[in-house]
Short mmCIF file of C-alpha atoms in Angstrom, two decimals:
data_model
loop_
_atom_site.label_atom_id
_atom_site.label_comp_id
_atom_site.label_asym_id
_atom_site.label_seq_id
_atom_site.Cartn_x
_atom_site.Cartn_y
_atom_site.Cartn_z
CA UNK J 1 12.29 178.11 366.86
CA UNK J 2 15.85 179.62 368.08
CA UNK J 3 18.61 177.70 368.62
CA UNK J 4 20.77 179.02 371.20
CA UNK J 5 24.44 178.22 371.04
CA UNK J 6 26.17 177.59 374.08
CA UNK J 7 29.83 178.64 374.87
CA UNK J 8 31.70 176.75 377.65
CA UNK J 9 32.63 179.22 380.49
CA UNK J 10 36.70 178.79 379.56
CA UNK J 11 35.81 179.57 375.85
CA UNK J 12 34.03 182.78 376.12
CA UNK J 13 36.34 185.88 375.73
CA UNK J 14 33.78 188.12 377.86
CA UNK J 15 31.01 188.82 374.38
CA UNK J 16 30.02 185.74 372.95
CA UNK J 17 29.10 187.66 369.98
CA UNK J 18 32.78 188.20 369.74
CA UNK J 19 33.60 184.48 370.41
CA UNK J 20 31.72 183.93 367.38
CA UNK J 21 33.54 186.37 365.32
CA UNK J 22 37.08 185.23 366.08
CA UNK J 23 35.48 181.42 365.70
CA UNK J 24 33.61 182.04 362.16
CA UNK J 25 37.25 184.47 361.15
CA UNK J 26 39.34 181.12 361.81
CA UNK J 27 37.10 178.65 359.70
CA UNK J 28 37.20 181.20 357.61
CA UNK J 29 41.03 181.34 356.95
CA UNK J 30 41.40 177.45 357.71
CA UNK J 31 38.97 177.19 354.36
CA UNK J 32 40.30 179.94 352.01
CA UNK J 33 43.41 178.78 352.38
CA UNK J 34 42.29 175.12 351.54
CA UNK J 35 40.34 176.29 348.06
CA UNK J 36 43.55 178.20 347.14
CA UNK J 37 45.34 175.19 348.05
CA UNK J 38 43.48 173.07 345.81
CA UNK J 39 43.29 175.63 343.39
CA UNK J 40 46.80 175.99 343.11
CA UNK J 41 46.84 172.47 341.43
CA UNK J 42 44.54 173.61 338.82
CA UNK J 43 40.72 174.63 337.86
CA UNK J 44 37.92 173.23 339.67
CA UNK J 45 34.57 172.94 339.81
CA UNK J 46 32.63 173.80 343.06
CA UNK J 47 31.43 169.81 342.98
CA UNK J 48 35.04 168.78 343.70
CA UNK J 49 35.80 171.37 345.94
CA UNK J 50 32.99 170.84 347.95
CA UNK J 51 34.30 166.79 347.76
CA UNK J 52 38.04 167.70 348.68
CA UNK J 53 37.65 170.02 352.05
CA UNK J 54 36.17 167.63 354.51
CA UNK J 55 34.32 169.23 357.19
CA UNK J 56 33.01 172.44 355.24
CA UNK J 57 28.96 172.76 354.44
CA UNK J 58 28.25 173.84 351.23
CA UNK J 59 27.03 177.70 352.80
CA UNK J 60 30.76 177.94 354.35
CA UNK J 61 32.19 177.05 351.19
CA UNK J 62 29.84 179.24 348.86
CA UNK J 63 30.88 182.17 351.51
CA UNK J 64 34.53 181.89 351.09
CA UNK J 65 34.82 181.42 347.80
CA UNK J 66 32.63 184.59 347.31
CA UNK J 67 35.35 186.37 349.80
CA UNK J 68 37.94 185.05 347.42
CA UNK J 69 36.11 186.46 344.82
CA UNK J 70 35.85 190.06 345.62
CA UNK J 71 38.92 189.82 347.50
CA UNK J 72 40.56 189.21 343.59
CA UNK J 73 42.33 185.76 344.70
CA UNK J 74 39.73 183.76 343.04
CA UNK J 75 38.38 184.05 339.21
CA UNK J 76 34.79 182.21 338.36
CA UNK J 77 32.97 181.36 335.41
CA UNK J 78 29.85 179.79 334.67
CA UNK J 79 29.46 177.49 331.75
CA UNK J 80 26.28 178.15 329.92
CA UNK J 81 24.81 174.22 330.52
CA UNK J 82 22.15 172.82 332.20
CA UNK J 83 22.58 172.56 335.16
CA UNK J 84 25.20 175.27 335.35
CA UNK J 85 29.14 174.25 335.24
CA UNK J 86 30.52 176.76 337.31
CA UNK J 87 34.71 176.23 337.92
CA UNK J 88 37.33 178.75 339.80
CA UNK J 89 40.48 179.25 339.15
CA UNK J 90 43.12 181.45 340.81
CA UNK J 91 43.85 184.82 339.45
CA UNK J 92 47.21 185.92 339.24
CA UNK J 93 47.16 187.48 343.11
CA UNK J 94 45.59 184.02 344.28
CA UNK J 95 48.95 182.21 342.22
CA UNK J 96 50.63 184.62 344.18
CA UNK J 97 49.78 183.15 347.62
CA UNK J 98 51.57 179.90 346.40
CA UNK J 99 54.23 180.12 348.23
CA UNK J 100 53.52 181.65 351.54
CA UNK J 101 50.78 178.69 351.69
CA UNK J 102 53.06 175.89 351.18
CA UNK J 103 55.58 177.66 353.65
CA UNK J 104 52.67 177.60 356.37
CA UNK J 105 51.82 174.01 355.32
CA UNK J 106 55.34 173.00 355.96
CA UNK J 107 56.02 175.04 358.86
CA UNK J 108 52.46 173.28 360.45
CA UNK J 109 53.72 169.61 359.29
CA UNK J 110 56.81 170.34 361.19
CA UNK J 111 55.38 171.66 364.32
CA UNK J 112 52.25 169.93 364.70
CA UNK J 113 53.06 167.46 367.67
CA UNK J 114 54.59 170.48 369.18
CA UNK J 115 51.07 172.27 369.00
CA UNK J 116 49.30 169.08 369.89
CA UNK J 117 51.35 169.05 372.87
CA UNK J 118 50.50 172.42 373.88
CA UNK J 119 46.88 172.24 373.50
CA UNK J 120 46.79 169.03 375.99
CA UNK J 121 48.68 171.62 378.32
CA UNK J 122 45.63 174.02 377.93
CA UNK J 123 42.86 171.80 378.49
CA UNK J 124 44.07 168.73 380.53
CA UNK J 125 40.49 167.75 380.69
CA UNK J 126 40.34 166.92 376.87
CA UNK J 127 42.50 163.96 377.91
CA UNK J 128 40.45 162.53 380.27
CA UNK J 129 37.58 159.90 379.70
CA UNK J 130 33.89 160.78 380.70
#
């Protein structure tokens, strides 16, 4: 059975397959920078990862964490047990996104009523009831 995804008329960028791209490319930075994030506070296993980002399915988070991987941000090792312990930690270019993450983290706390404000602007109908 396909499932065909819809995209509302003042979403769609002209390609939908392109829609999908720029969608799936900012869940994608929204989450890496959440595991290095977390990271940054220490190793952990893919059990409290999974725990700590709300909204992420376990396929997202497997994919970004695999990014991180080959990207070099992101060092993993599997414990020999049954079942497997497998725990990331940040490699010494991950440590080094430390502090351009908490700058962006700041700079959103500071500006997000601002935003908030802005995207009720865009889509005045988001505001209204059914």
């Amino acid at each position: 059975m396909d499932i065909a995804v819809v995209v509302p008329p003042r979403l769609r960028l002209g390609n939908e397959d392109q829609y999908d791209r720029r969608l799936l490319r900012r869940v994608r930075i929204a989450s890496a920078t959440d595991i290095v994030g977390l990271v940054l506070e220490g190793t952990l296993r893919y059990t409290e990862l999974s725990r700590r980002i709300e909204g992420v399915s376990q396929q997202m988070l497997t994919q970004t964490l695999r990014g991180l991987e080959a990207d070099g941000f992101v060092a993993r090792t599997v414990h020999p047990t049954v079942p497997p312990r497998v725990e990331y930690d940040l490699t010494e270019l991950g440590r080094s996104l430390a502090e351009p993450i908490t700058a962006l983290r700041q700079w959103t706390e500071t500006h997000i009523n601002e935003i908030e404000r802005a995207r009720a602007r865009a889509t005045p109908e988001a505001g209204k009831a059914p």
